[in-house]
Structure formats: structure tokens, C-alpha cells
Amino acid sequence: MAQRRKRTLSLRRSILLIFVFSLIVSVCCSGILVFRNWISSAKKTTEQIASDINANIYSQVRSYIQTPHHINEINHKVIKNGMLDLSDDKQRDRFFVEILRAYSDEIYSFSYGTVNGEYYGARRNEKGIIEIMRNNASTNGNSWYYTVNEDLTAGELALQAGKFDPRTRAWYKIAVETGGPAFSPLYKHFVIDGLAMSAAWPIYNDSGELEGVLGSHMLLFDIGNYLNSAVDRYNGIAFIIEKETGHLVANSMGFANFTVLEDGTLEANVIENIENPDFRAAYELYKSDPNHQQFFRGSNDNYFINSREINLNGVDWIVVSAVPESLLMSDIYTSMRWATFIAALSILLSILICNLFIEKFLRPMVNLLQVSDELASGNLSKRVDVVRNDEIGIISQRFNSVADRMQAHIENLESIVQERTKELQKANLSLEESREDLRLILDSSAEGIYGTDLEGNCTFCNRSCVRLLGYNDQNELLGKNMHELI
């Protein structure tokens, strides 16, 4: 069976392949390790950002809705302890106007409704201007609104509204039912297109009888604006819903929180009616497992979702916020693409440089192979050029030394062969001369002399033998059997 010929792989190619393989493995392993750490760190950072955002929203919204409760908490004792004379129009008007002016525009009204149906206070009209409210026997049960003078007393009559009984309002009723501070259900503001909420505080006399209910009324449109500003730069989403009903309170996406029906009543929107799939997915995830930190895959991105509950005297809200994974991951992926491109370019450049250096350092090997081919073909005069004093240079020196010795031995052998040839020629010449002398001696003898081989064939005969046997020439006897002839 013929032996298979082994495939030859040049030293240069072997070194280059080992270098390329080692380089690619090193770059890939390092890249995978670095990028995995980057991705892990980015996810943890995004989770922390999502948690911090939700905590900030929770804190701000809780503080926001506590404002009207705080107003009532501070001022209910003024009425309870008789420090305010409700029959004194000037004193009463100054009290309500001063309190309302001390707070921002989201507190649109501060009022007090008595058990007799009287209603006093101050409000901000649709232009944001503070007006004094009166509703008693002098107004025949109607709500009249007055401008405010510089001394905070009532000025000119600005508006005569219709009948109004505070005892029929939800905020009044819930304070009476609970017997303590409470928040009303959400309702639409009478003039402004937005949701509102009232904080109510019942006031009892020393006998425990109800005298009236103090109310601070607040608009909620600033909550939506705050939600939007809190998550806008993170491309996130945030919304607040009522836990019991699922009604939308506020959101960062600009969706309507309620719908006003034809009869003027308010219909709150629910999450299920929102067309945004990520909005609904975040809410469904909360309902299935109301943990503080969760993760879900949205339609266009993955989100880290956080939720917290606000529970305050009738307020049972859920604050939900979600931050997209791409917040930091998009930069990571961009960096990964650039790093991959630069790594590939670096590998190609390294391979090119390595190839050039290998070619330069292995160039003496090419000369060594060429000289070895010359020596194998019989040209013993060729020698390797020693250009460096490295391993290849040492091998070249040893190779040249072996070639010198080989050439010296071959030249010495040729000299010996020439001498032996001359001696052999001289011996042959002497032998030929001896043979001629012997032939002359035999031919001059009178006796017949011949010689045969082992088979009896004639190999030699002298002239006397030819003559005695009756032949004319030696050739007639040479090669013939002498036993048969004689």
C-alpha cells in the first residue's frame, strides 16, 4: 500500500495561524467579559434609576396631595376654638383670602360649609384671580363672588351664581361619614377642564356636635405635568390610578384622564381603554404581581417597572413608573458595535504587521532552503548568507560548516579515485606487457600447449599446437571442445 504523502504547512503559515488564532481568542474572551460586565452594570444602573424615579414621584405626589390636608390641619382649630368670628364679614374674608394667597395655584379654593348650609371662603376664578365667596341668608342661598380689595376685604360683586348647598357635596359628606379628615373622590372642576380633589376636615363643638366642614380644594393637572417631567428625559412612562376602580388619575403620556359625557357628568378613563400597549402591559404586570421592581418586554423596548401605593384618608392610589432598558443599553450596543469594528480593524492590522515581520525574520530560511536545494543537486559551492546572529543565523553557520566539510571530503575522495585509477591503469599496462611476454614465450616453444575451461572448450593455444593438430590458425581451435577434437 502506497504511503500517503503528508501535507506540508510552511513555518511562516503555521506561525501566522497560531498568532491569528491566539489574537482572536484573546480579543473575543476579553470583549465578552468586558461587554457582559457593561451590560450587567447598565441593567443594574437602569434598575436603580427606575427605582429612584418611582420613589421621587411617590414622594412628590404624596407631598402634593397632602397640601390641602395640611391647610385644614393648621386652620381648623381657628374655627373650632372660636378664634374666627364667622359673623364678621371683614375678619372672615381676610382669613380665607390670606390662606388662599399663601399657597400656589393648584389650591383653587379654601372654604367652610356650615350645618345650616351657609358657605364661606375664597376661590381662584378661571383667570386665576382670587375672589371672595359668600352663601347665606343675605344671598338667598345663592353663591355670590366678590373682588378683593387691597385690605383683603370684599369689593364689588363679580358674579352671582345659582343655588349651592355645601352639604350636598361629596367632600362634605365623606367628612361627616368618616367623622374625621378625609379626601373626596375625584371630580371635574366646575370651570377648568381638569380633575380636582378636596380635602375635608369636620369641625365639632365641645359637645361633639357637628358645626361644619372645612374644605381645601385642589386641581390635579400639575401631577400630570410632574409625571411627564419626571420620566421625559428617560423616555419612560408613568401613571397614577385608583387602586379600587382602576380609574386613571394622571399620566405622563398626555392621555385624557376622564371623559365628560353629554349630560355633563364625569366618566373616568381606565387603563384598559388606553391604546398604548406598554401602558396596559405595565398595569397588567402590576396587577398580576404587585412587587416594587419588575421587568417586562414592551412592544418596542424592555422596561423596568416600579410601583408604590399611596394611602391617605380615602386616597388609595397606585404610582406606576417604567424606564426603558435602552436608556443605557443603546449606548452600550453602540459602543459594542464600534468596539467590534475597531477590534476587527486592529486584528487585520496586527495580522498584516505580523506577516511583514515573519517574512522579514524568515527570509534567511528561504535562502537556507535554496542553498540546500543547490547542495542536493550537486552544487557544493553554494553557501548560506548569514545576515543575523540569531537562531537562524547559527543554523546557517552550522549548515555552511557541514557543507564545507562535505565539499572537502568529496574533493579528497576525487583525488584518491584519480590516484587509484592511475595505479590501476599502470597495473593493467604491466599485466598486458606480461601477457605479451608470456605469449612470445609460449609461441616460441616447440611443444603444443593449449588451455581449456571447465567444460573442455579451448581458451588458448600456441602456434606449435595449431601446427601439430593440423590447423592453420588459432581461431579454428578457440572455443571448440578439445576432447572431441583430439
CSV table of C-alpha atoms in Angstrom, one decimal:
chain,number,residue,atom,x,y,z
A,1,MET,CA,0.0,0.0,0.0
A,2,ALA,CA,1.4,3.3,-1.1
A,3,GLN,CA,2.3,5.6,1.8
A,4,ARG,CA,0.2,8.8,1.9
A,5,ARG,CA,2.1,11.9,1.3
A,6,LYS,CA,1.9,14.3,4.3
A,7,ARG,CA,0.6,17.7,3.7
A,8,THR,CA,3.2,20.3,4.2
A,9,LEU,CA,2.5,23.5,6.1
A,10,SER,CA,5.1,26.2,6.0
A,11,LEU,CA,6.6,27.6,9.1
A,12,ARG,CA,5.5,31.1,8.2
A,13,ARG,CA,1.9,30.0,7.8
A,14,SER,CA,2.0,28.0,11.0
A,15,ILE,CA,3.3,31.0,13.0
A,16,LEU,CA,0.7,33.3,11.4
A,17,LEU,CA,-2.2,30.9,12.1
A,18,ILE,CA,-1.2,30.5,15.7
A,19,PHE,CA,-0.8,34.2,16.1
A,20,VAL,CA,-4.2,34.9,14.5
A,21,PHE,CA,-6.0,32.2,16.5
A,22,SER,CA,-4.4,33.5,19.8
A,23,LEU,CA,-5.3,37.1,18.9
A,24,ILE,CA,-8.9,36.3,18.0
A,25,VAL,CA,-9.4,34.2,21.1
A,26,SER,CA,-7.9,36.9,23.4
A,27,VAL,CA,-9.9,39.7,21.8
A,28,CYS,CA,-13.2,37.7,21.9
A,29,CYS,CA,-12.7,36.5,25.5
A,30,SER,CA,-11.8,40.0,26.7
A,31,GLY,CA,-14.6,41.6,24.7
A,32,ILE,CA,-17.2,39.1,26.0
A,33,LEU,CA,-16.0,39.6,29.6
A,34,VAL,CA,-16.0,43.4,29.3
A,35,PHE,CA,-19.3,43.7,27.4
A,36,ARG,CA,-21.0,41.3,29.9
A,37,ASN,CA,-19.9,43.5,32.7
A,38,TRP,CA,-21.0,46.6,30.9
A,39,ILE,CA,-24.4,45.1,30.2
A,40,SER,CA,-24.8,43.8,33.8
A,41,SER,CA,-23.8,47.2,35.1
A,42,ALA,CA,-26.1,49.1,32.7
A,43,LYS,CA,-29.1,46.9,33.8
A,44,LYS,CA,-28.3,47.4,37.5
A,45,THR,CA,-28.0,51.2,36.9
A,46,THR,CA,-31.2,51.3,34.9
A,47,GLU,CA,-33.0,49.4,37.7
A,48,GLN,CA,-31.7,51.8,40.2
A,49,ILE,CA,-32.7,54.8,38.1
A,50,ALA,CA,-36.2,53.3,37.7
A,51,SER,CA,-36.5,52.8,41.4
A,52,ASP,CA,-35.2,56.3,42.2
A,53,ILE,CA,-37.7,57.8,39.7
A,54,ASN,CA,-40.6,56.0,41.2
A,55,ALA,CA,-39.5,56.9,44.7
A,56,ASN,CA,-39.3,60.6,43.7
A,57,ILE,CA,-42.7,60.5,42.0
A,58,TYR,CA,-44.2,58.9,45.0
A,59,SER,CA,-42.7,61.4,47.4
A,60,GLN,CA,-43.7,64.4,45.3
A,61,VAL,CA,-47.2,63.2,44.6
A,62,ARG,CA,-47.8,62.3,48.3
A,63,SER,CA,-46.5,65.7,49.3
A,64,TYR,CA,-48.6,67.4,46.6
A,65,ILE,CA,-51.9,65.8,47.8
A,66,GLN,CA,-51.0,66.4,51.4
A,67,THR,CA,-51.0,70.1,50.9
A,68,PRO,CA,-54.8,70.6,51.2
A,69,HIS,CA,-54.8,68.2,54.2
A,70,HIS,CA,-52.1,70.3,55.7
A,71,ILE,CA,-54.0,73.5,55.2
A,72,ASN,CA,-57.0,72.1,57.0
A,73,GLU,CA,-54.9,70.7,59.8
A,74,ILE,CA,-53.4,74.0,60.5
A,75,ASN,CA,-56.5,76.1,60.2
A,76,HIS,CA,-59.4,74.0,61.5
A,77,LYS,CA,-58.6,75.0,65.1
A,78,VAL,CA,-59.1,78.7,64.3
A,79,ILE,CA,-62.7,78.0,63.6
A,80,LYS,CA,-63.1,75.2,66.2
A,81,ASN,CA,-61.8,77.4,69.0
A,82,GLY,CA,-63.8,80.4,68.0
A,83,MET,CA,-60.8,82.5,67.0
A,84,LEU,CA,-62.6,83.4,63.8
A,85,ASP,CA,-65.9,85.2,64.1
A,86,LEU,CA,-67.9,83.9,61.1
A,87,SER,CA,-70.4,86.7,61.5
A,88,ASP,CA,-67.8,89.4,60.9
A,89,ASP,CA,-67.6,89.7,57.2
A,90,LYS,CA,-64.2,91.5,57.1
A,91,GLN,CA,-62.5,89.2,59.5
A,92,ARG,CA,-63.9,86.2,57.8
A,93,ASP,CA,-63.0,87.3,54.3
A,94,ARG,CA,-59.4,88.3,55.3
A,95,PHE,CA,-58.9,84.9,56.8
A,96,PHE,CA,-59.8,82.9,53.8
A,97,VAL,CA,-58.1,85.2,51.3
A,98,GLU,CA,-54.8,85.2,53.3
A,99,ILE,CA,-54.8,81.4,53.5
A,100,LEU,CA,-55.5,81.0,49.8
A,101,ARG,CA,-52.9,83.6,48.8
A,102,ALA,CA,-50.2,81.7,50.8
A,103,TYR,CA,-50.4,78.7,48.5
A,104,SER,CA,-49.8,78.1,44.8
A,105,ASP,CA,-52.4,78.0,42.1
A,106,GLU,CA,-53.2,74.2,42.4
A,107,ILE,CA,-55.2,75.1,45.6
A,108,TYR,CA,-58.0,76.8,43.8
A,109,SER,CA,-60.4,77.2,46.8
A,110,PHE,CA,-60.4,77.3,50.6
A,111,SER,CA,-63.9,77.3,52.1
A,112,TYR,CA,-66.1,76.4,55.0
A,113,GLY,CA,-69.6,74.9,54.9
A,114,THR,CA,-71.8,75.0,58.0
A,115,VAL,CA,-74.5,72.6,59.1
A,116,ASN,CA,-77.0,75.2,58.2
A,117,GLY,CA,-76.0,75.3,54.6
A,118,GLU,CA,-74.0,78.5,54.7
A,119,TYR,CA,-70.8,78.6,52.7
A,120,TYR,CA,-67.9,81.0,53.0
A,121,GLY,CA,-64.4,81.1,51.6
A,122,ALA,CA,-62.2,82.3,48.8
A,123,ARG,CA,-61.5,80.9,45.3
A,124,ARG,CA,-59.5,81.4,42.2
A,125,ASN,CA,-61.6,82.1,39.1
A,126,GLU,CA,-60.9,80.8,35.6
A,127,LYS,CA,-58.3,83.6,35.2
A,128,GLY,CA,-56.5,82.7,38.4
A,129,ILE,CA,-57.8,85.8,40.3
A,130,ILE,CA,-58.8,85.4,43.9
A,131,GLU,CA,-62.4,86.1,44.7
A,132,ILE,CA,-64.4,86.1,48.0
A,133,MET,CA,-67.3,83.6,48.3
A,134,ARG,CA,-70.5,84.1,50.2
A,135,ASN,CA,-73.6,82.0,50.5
A,136,ASN,CA,-76.0,82.6,53.4
A,137,ALA,CA,-79.4,84.1,54.0
A,138,SER,CA,-78.3,87.5,52.7
A,139,THR,CA,-77.6,85.9,49.2
A,140,ASN,CA,-80.8,83.8,49.5
A,141,GLY,CA,-78.8,80.5,49.3
A,142,ASN,CA,-77.0,81.5,46.1
A,143,SER,CA,-73.2,81.8,45.7
A,144,TRP,CA,-72.0,85.3,45.2
A,145,TYR,CA,-68.4,86.1,44.4
A,146,TYR,CA,-66.7,89.4,45.1
A,147,THR,CA,-63.5,91.0,44.1
A,148,VAL,CA,-60.8,91.5,46.7
A,149,ASN,CA,-59.7,95.0,47.9
A,150,GLU,CA,-56.2,95.9,48.9
A,151,ASP,CA,-57.1,95.4,52.6
A,152,LEU,CA,-58.3,91.8,51.6
A,153,THR,CA,-62.0,92.7,52.2
A,154,ALA,CA,-64.8,92.2,49.7
A,155,GLY,CA,-65.0,94.6,46.9
A,156,GLU,CA,-67.5,94.7,44.1
A,157,LEU,CA,-69.8,91.9,43.3
A,158,ALA,CA,-68.2,90.0,40.4
A,159,LEU,CA,-70.6,87.1,39.9
A,160,GLN,CA,-74.0,85.8,41.1
A,161,ALA,CA,-74.1,82.1,40.7
A,162,GLY,CA,-77.0,79.7,41.3
A,163,LYS,CA,-78.1,77.8,44.4
A,164,PHE,CA,-75.3,76.0,46.2
A,165,ASP,CA,-75.6,73.8,49.3
A,166,PRO,CA,-72.2,72.6,50.6
A,167,ARG,CA,-73.9,69.8,52.5
A,168,THR,CA,-74.7,68.0,49.2
A,169,ARG,CA,-71.1,67.9,48.1
A,170,ALA,CA,-69.0,64.7,48.2
A,171,TRP,CA,-66.2,66.3,50.3
A,172,TYR,CA,-68.7,67.5,52.9
A,173,LYS,CA,-70.5,64.1,53.1
A,174,ILE,CA,-67.3,62.0,53.3
A,175,ALA,CA,-66.0,64.1,56.2
A,176,VAL,CA,-69.3,63.7,58.0
A,177,GLU,CA,-69.4,59.9,57.3
A,178,THR,CA,-65.8,59.2,58.5
A,179,GLY,CA,-66.0,61.7,61.4
A,180,GLY,CA,-62.5,62.9,60.6
A,181,PRO,CA,-60.2,64.2,58.0
A,182,ALA,CA,-60.8,62.7,54.6
A,183,PHE,CA,-60.3,63.2,50.8
A,184,SER,CA,-63.2,63.3,48.4
A,185,PRO,CA,-63.5,61.2,45.3
A,186,LEU,CA,-62.1,62.8,42.2
A,187,TYR,CA,-64.4,65.2,40.3
A,188,LYS,CA,-64.2,67.6,37.4
A,189,HIS,CA,-63.6,71.3,38.2
A,190,PHE,CA,-66.7,73.4,37.6
A,191,VAL,CA,-65.0,75.7,35.1
A,192,ILE,CA,-61.4,74.4,34.4
A,193,ASP,CA,-61.2,71.3,32.2
A,194,GLY,CA,-59.3,69.2,34.7
A,195,LEU,CA,-59.7,66.8,37.6
A,196,ALA,CA,-59.9,68.1,41.2
A,197,MET,CA,-59.9,66.7,44.7
A,198,SER,CA,-61.0,68.1,48.0
A,199,ALA,CA,-59.5,67.6,51.5
A,200,ALA,CA,-62.3,67.9,54.2
A,201,TRP,CA,-62.0,68.3,57.9
A,202,PRO,CA,-65.1,68.2,60.1
A,203,ILE,CA,-65.4,70.6,63.0
A,204,TYR,CA,-67.2,69.7,66.1
A,205,ASN,CA,-68.1,71.8,69.2
A,206,ASP,CA,-67.2,70.9,72.7
A,207,SER,CA,-70.4,68.9,73.0
A,208,GLY,CA,-69.4,66.8,70.0
A,209,GLU,CA,-72.0,68.3,67.7
A,210,LEU,CA,-71.0,69.0,64.1
A,211,GLU,CA,-70.7,72.7,63.2
A,212,GLY,CA,-69.4,72.4,59.7
A,213,VAL,CA,-66.7,71.1,57.4
A,214,LEU,CA,-63.6,72.9,56.3
A,215,GLY,CA,-62.5,72.2,52.8
A,216,SER,CA,-59.3,72.8,50.8
A,217,HIS,CA,-59.9,72.1,47.1
A,218,MET,CA,-57.0,71.3,44.7
A,219,LEU,CA,-56.6,70.9,41.0
A,220,LEU,CA,-54.6,67.8,39.8
A,221,PHE,CA,-53.3,68.9,36.4
A,222,ASP,CA,-49.9,69.7,37.9
A,223,ILE,CA,-49.5,66.0,38.8
A,224,GLY,CA,-49.6,65.0,35.1
A,225,ASN,CA,-47.1,67.7,34.3
A,226,TYR,CA,-44.8,66.5,37.0
A,227,LEU,CA,-45.1,62.9,35.8
A,228,ASN,CA,-44.1,63.9,32.3
A,229,SER,CA,-41.1,66.0,33.5
A,230,ALA,CA,-40.0,63.1,35.8
A,231,VAL,CA,-39.8,60.5,33.1
A,232,ASP,CA,-39.5,62.5,29.9
A,233,ARG,CA,-35.6,62.6,29.7
A,234,TYR,CA,-35.5,58.9,30.3
A,235,ASN,CA,-38.1,58.1,27.6
A,236,GLY,CA,-40.2,56.4,30.3
A,237,ILE,CA,-43.8,56.2,31.2
A,238,ALA,CA,-45.6,57.0,34.5
A,239,PHE,CA,-49.2,57.0,35.6
A,240,ILE,CA,-51.3,57.0,38.7
A,241,ILE,CA,-54.5,55.0,39.1
A,242,GLU,CA,-57.1,54.4,41.7
A,243,LYS,CA,-56.4,51.0,43.2
A,244,GLU,CA,-60.0,50.1,43.8
A,245,THR,CA,-61.5,51.2,40.5
A,246,GLY,CA,-58.6,51.3,38.1
A,247,HIS,CA,-59.6,54.8,37.1
A,248,LEU,CA,-56.8,56.9,35.6
A,249,VAL,CA,-55.8,59.8,37.9
A,250,ALA,CA,-52.8,61.2,36.0
A,251,ASN,CA,-50.3,60.1,33.3
A,252,SER,CA,-47.2,61.2,31.5
A,253,MET,CA,-48.3,60.3,28.0
A,254,GLY,CA,-50.9,63.0,27.6
A,255,PHE,CA,-53.9,60.7,27.5
A,256,ALA,CA,-57.2,62.0,28.8
A,257,ASN,CA,-57.8,61.0,32.4
A,258,PHE,CA,-61.6,61.4,32.1
A,259,THR,CA,-64.4,62.0,29.6
A,260,VAL,CA,-67.2,64.5,30.1
A,261,LEU,CA,-70.5,62.9,28.9
A,262,GLU,CA,-73.3,64.8,27.2
A,263,ASP,CA,-75.2,65.3,30.4
A,264,GLY,CA,-72.1,66.9,32.0
A,265,THR,CA,-71.2,64.0,34.2
A,266,LEU,CA,-67.7,62.8,34.5
A,267,GLU,CA,-66.6,59.3,33.3
A,268,ALA,CA,-63.1,58.4,34.4
A,269,ASN,CA,-61.0,56.5,31.9
A,270,VAL,CA,-59.4,53.2,32.8
A,271,ILE,CA,-56.1,51.7,31.7
A,272,GLU,CA,-57.8,49.1,29.5
A,273,ASN,CA,-59.1,51.8,27.3
A,274,ILE,CA,-55.7,53.3,26.6
A,275,GLU,CA,-54.4,52.3,23.2
A,276,ASN,CA,-50.7,52.3,24.2
A,277,PRO,CA,-49.8,48.6,24.7
A,278,ASP,CA,-46.8,49.4,27.0
A,279,PHE,CA,-49.2,51.3,29.2
A,280,ARG,CA,-51.5,48.4,29.5
A,281,ALA,CA,-48.7,45.8,29.9
A,282,ALA,CA,-47.2,47.7,32.8
A,283,TYR,CA,-50.6,47.8,34.6
A,284,GLU,CA,-51.3,44.1,33.9
A,285,LEU,CA,-47.9,43.2,35.3
A,286,TYR,CA,-48.6,45.2,38.4
A,287,LYS,CA,-52.0,43.5,38.9
A,288,SER,CA,-50.5,40.0,38.4
A,289,ASP,CA,-47.7,40.6,40.9
A,290,PRO,CA,-47.6,44.0,42.7
A,291,ASN,CA,-43.9,44.0,43.5
A,292,HIS,CA,-41.9,47.1,43.8
A,293,GLN,CA,-39.4,46.1,41.0
A,294,GLN,CA,-40.3,44.1,37.9
A,295,PHE,CA,-39.3,43.7,34.3
A,296,PHE,CA,-41.4,43.3,31.1
A,297,ARG,CA,-40.9,43.3,27.4
A,298,GLY,CA,-42.8,46.1,25.7
A,299,SER,CA,-43.7,46.5,22.0
A,300,ASN,CA,-40.6,48.5,21.1
A,301,ASP,CA,-38.4,48.2,24.2
A,302,ASN,CA,-37.9,46.3,27.5
A,303,TYR,CA,-39.0,48.2,30.7
A,304,PHE,CA,-38.0,48.2,34.3
A,305,ILE,CA,-41.3,48.9,36.2
A,306,ASN,CA,-41.7,50.1,39.8
A,307,SER,CA,-44.9,50.7,41.7
A,308,ARG,CA,-45.8,52.2,45.1
A,309,GLU,CA,-49.2,52.7,46.8
A,310,ILE,CA,-50.3,56.0,48.3
A,311,ASN,CA,-52.8,55.5,51.2
A,312,LEU,CA,-54.1,58.7,52.8
A,313,ASN,CA,-57.6,59.2,54.4
A,314,GLY,CA,-59.6,58.0,51.4
A,315,VAL,CA,-56.9,58.3,48.8
A,316,ASP,CA,-55.9,54.8,47.6
A,317,TRP,CA,-53.7,55.4,44.6
A,318,ILE,CA,-51.0,53.4,42.8
A,319,VAL,CA,-48.0,55.2,41.4
A,320,VAL,CA,-46.5,53.2,38.5
A,321,SER,CA,-43.4,54.2,36.5
A,322,ALA,CA,-41.4,52.3,33.9
A,323,VAL,CA,-38.0,53.1,32.4
A,324,PRO,CA,-36.8,51.5,29.1
A,325,GLU,CA,-33.8,49.2,29.1
A,326,SER,CA,-32.5,51.2,26.1
A,327,LEU,CA,-31.8,54.2,28.4
A,328,LEU,CA,-28.2,53.0,28.8
A,329,MET,CA,-28.2,49.8,26.7
A,330,SER,CA,-28.5,51.7,23.4
A,331,ASP,CA,-25.2,53.5,24.2
A,332,ILE,CA,-23.7,50.1,25.2
A,333,TYR,CA,-24.7,48.5,22.0
A,334,THR,CA,-23.4,51.4,20.0
A,335,SER,CA,-20.1,51.1,21.9
A,336,MET,CA,-20.1,47.4,21.2
A,337,ARG,CA,-20.5,47.9,17.5
A,338,TRP,CA,-17.7,50.4,17.4
A,339,ALA,CA,-15.5,48.2,19.6
A,340,THR,CA,-16.2,45.3,17.4
A,341,PHE,CA,-15.3,47.3,14.3
A,342,ILE,CA,-12.1,48.7,15.9
A,343,ALA,CA,-11.2,45.2,17.2
A,344,ALA,CA,-11.6,43.7,13.7
A,345,LEU,CA,-9.6,46.5,12.2
A,346,SER,CA,-6.9,46.1,14.8
A,347,ILE,CA,-6.8,42.3,14.2
A,348,LEU,CA,-6.4,42.9,10.4
A,349,LEU,CA,-3.6,45.4,11.0
A,350,SER,CA,-1.9,43.1,13.5
A,351,ILE,CA,-2.0,40.3,11.0
A,352,LEU,CA,-0.5,42.5,8.3
A,353,ILE,CA,2.3,43.7,10.6
A,354,CYS,CA,2.9,40.1,11.9
A,355,ASN,CA,3.0,38.9,8.3
A,356,LEU,CA,5.6,41.5,7.4
A,357,PHE,CA,7.8,40.7,10.4
A,358,ILE,CA,7.5,37.0,9.8
A,359,GLU,CA,8.5,37.5,6.2
A,360,LYS,CA,11.5,39.6,7.3
A,361,PHE,CA,12.7,37.3,10.0
A,362,LEU,CA,12.2,34.1,8.0
A,363,ARG,CA,13.8,35.5,4.8
A,364,PRO,CA,17.1,33.7,5.8
A,365,MET,CA,15.2,30.5,5.9
A,366,VAL,CA,14.3,30.9,2.2
A,367,ASN,CA,18.0,31.4,1.4
A,368,LEU,CA,18.8,28.3,3.5
A,369,LEU,CA,16.2,26.2,1.6
A,370,GLN,CA,17.6,27.5,-1.8
A,371,VAL,CA,21.2,26.6,-0.8
A,372,SER,CA,20.1,23.1,0.5
A,373,ASP,CA,18.4,22.5,-2.9
A,374,GLU,CA,21.6,23.5,-4.7
A,375,LEU,CA,23.6,21.1,-2.5
A,376,ALA,CA,21.2,18.3,-3.1
A,377,SER,CA,21.6,18.9,-6.9
A,378,GLY,CA,25.3,18.5,-6.6
A,379,ASN,CA,26.4,22.2,-6.5
A,380,LEU,CA,28.7,22.1,-3.4
A,381,SER,CA,30.0,25.6,-3.9
A,382,LYS,CA,26.8,27.4,-2.6
A,383,ARG,CA,26.7,28.8,0.9
A,384,VAL,CA,24.0,30.4,3.1
A,385,ASP,CA,24.3,34.2,3.6
A,386,VAL,CA,24.4,34.8,7.4
A,387,VAL,CA,22.6,38.1,8.0
A,388,ARG,CA,21.7,37.9,11.7
A,389,ASN,CA,23.3,36.3,14.8
A,390,ASP,CA,20.0,34.7,15.9
A,391,GLU,CA,18.9,31.0,15.9
A,392,ILE,CA,18.5,31.0,12.1
A,393,GLY,CA,22.0,32.6,11.8
A,394,ILE,CA,23.5,29.9,14.0
A,395,ILE,CA,21.8,27.2,11.9
A,396,SER,CA,23.1,28.8,8.7
A,397,GLN,CA,26.7,28.9,10.1
A,398,ARG,CA,26.5,25.2,11.1
A,399,PHE,CA,25.0,24.4,7.7
A,400,ASN,CA,27.8,26.2,5.9
A,401,SER,CA,30.3,24.3,8.1
A,402,VAL,CA,28.8,21.0,7.2
A,403,ALA,CA,28.8,22.0,3.5
A,404,ASP,CA,32.5,22.9,3.8
A,405,ARG,CA,33.3,19.6,5.3
A,406,MET,CA,31.2,17.7,2.8
A,407,GLN,CA,32.9,19.5,-0.1
A,408,ALA,CA,36.4,18.8,1.4
A,409,HIS,CA,35.6,15.1,1.8
A,410,ILE,CA,34.3,14.9,-1.8
A,411,GLU,CA,37.3,16.7,-3.2
A,412,ASN,CA,39.6,14.4,-1.2
A,413,LEU,CA,37.7,11.4,-2.5
A,414,GLU,CA,38.1,12.5,-6.1
A,415,SER,CA,41.8,12.9,-5.6
A,416,ILE,CA,42.1,9.4,-4.1
A,417,VAL,CA,40.0,8.0,-7.0
A,418,GLN,CA,42.3,9.6,-9.6
A,419,GLU,CA,45.3,8.2,-7.9
A,420,ARG,CA,43.8,4.7,-7.7
A,421,THR,CA,42.8,5.0,-11.4
A,422,LYS,CA,46.3,5.8,-12.4
A,423,GLU,CA,47.7,2.9,-10.3
A,424,LEU,CA,45.1,0.5,-11.9
A,425,GLN,CA,46.0,1.7,-15.4
A,426,LYS,CA,49.7,1.2,-14.6
A,427,ALA,CA,48.9,-2.3,-13.3
A,428,ASN,CA,46.8,-3.1,-16.4
A,429,LEU,CA,49.6,-1.9,-18.6
A,430,SER,CA,52.2,-4.1,-16.7
A,431,LEU,CA,49.8,-7.1,-16.9
A,432,GLU,CA,49.4,-6.5,-20.6
A,433,GLU,CA,53.1,-6.4,-21.1
A,434,SER,CA,53.4,-9.6,-19.0
A,435,ARG,CA,50.8,-11.3,-21.2
A,436,GLU,CA,52.7,-10.3,-24.4
A,437,ASP,CA,55.9,-11.6,-22.9
A,438,LEU,CA,54.2,-14.9,-21.9
A,439,ARG,CA,52.7,-15.2,-25.4
A,440,LEU,CA,56.0,-14.7,-27.0
A,441,ILE,CA,57.5,-17.4,-24.8
A,442,LEU,CA,54.7,-19.9,-25.5
A,443,ASP,CA,54.7,-19.2,-29.2
A,444,SER,CA,58.4,-19.8,-29.3
A,445,SER,CA,58.1,-23.2,-27.7
A,446,ALA,CA,58.3,-26.4,-29.8
A,447,GLU,CA,55.7,-28.2,-27.7
A,448,GLY,CA,52.0,-27.9,-28.4
A,449,ILE,CA,50.4,-26.0,-25.5
A,450,TYR,CA,46.7,-25.2,-25.1
A,451,GLY,CA,44.3,-24.3,-22.3
A,452,THR,CA,40.6,-25.2,-21.7
A,453,ASP,CA,37.8,-24.1,-19.4
A,454,LEU,CA,35.9,-26.5,-17.1
A,455,GLU,CA,33.8,-27.7,-20.0
A,456,GLY,CA,36.8,-28.5,-22.2
A,457,ASN,CA,36.5,-25.6,-24.6
A,458,CYS,CA,39.7,-24.2,-25.9
A,459,THR,CA,40.7,-20.8,-24.5
A,460,PHE,CA,44.3,-20.6,-25.5
A,461,CYS,CA,46.7,-22.4,-27.9
A,462,ASN,CA,50.2,-21.6,-29.2
A,463,ARG,CA,51.5,-21.9,-32.7
A,464,SER,CA,53.0,-25.3,-32.2
A,465,CYS,CA,49.6,-26.7,-31.0
A,466,VAL,CA,47.9,-25.3,-34.1
A,467,ARG,CA,50.5,-26.8,-36.4
A,468,LEU,CA,50.7,-30.2,-34.7
A,469,LEU,CA,46.9,-30.6,-34.8
A,470,GLY,CA,46.9,-29.7,-38.5
A,471,TYR,CA,45.2,-26.3,-38.3
A,472,ASN,CA,46.2,-23.1,-40.0
A,473,ASP,CA,45.0,-20.5,-37.5
A,474,GLN,CA,44.4,-20.3,-33.7
A,475,ASN,CA,40.8,-19.1,-34.3
A,476,GLU,CA,40.0,-22.6,-35.7
A,477,LEU,CA,40.6,-24.0,-32.2
A,478,LEU,CA,39.5,-21.3,-29.9
A,479,GLY,CA,36.1,-22.1,-28.4
A,480,LYS,CA,35.9,-25.6,-29.6
A,481,ASN,CA,35.9,-28.7,-27.4
A,482,MET,CA,39.4,-30.1,-27.3
A,483,HIS,CA,38.3,-33.6,-26.0
A,484,GLU,CA,36.2,-34.0,-29.1
A,485,LEU,CA,38.9,-32.8,-31.5
A,486,ILE,CA,41.7,-35.0,-30.1
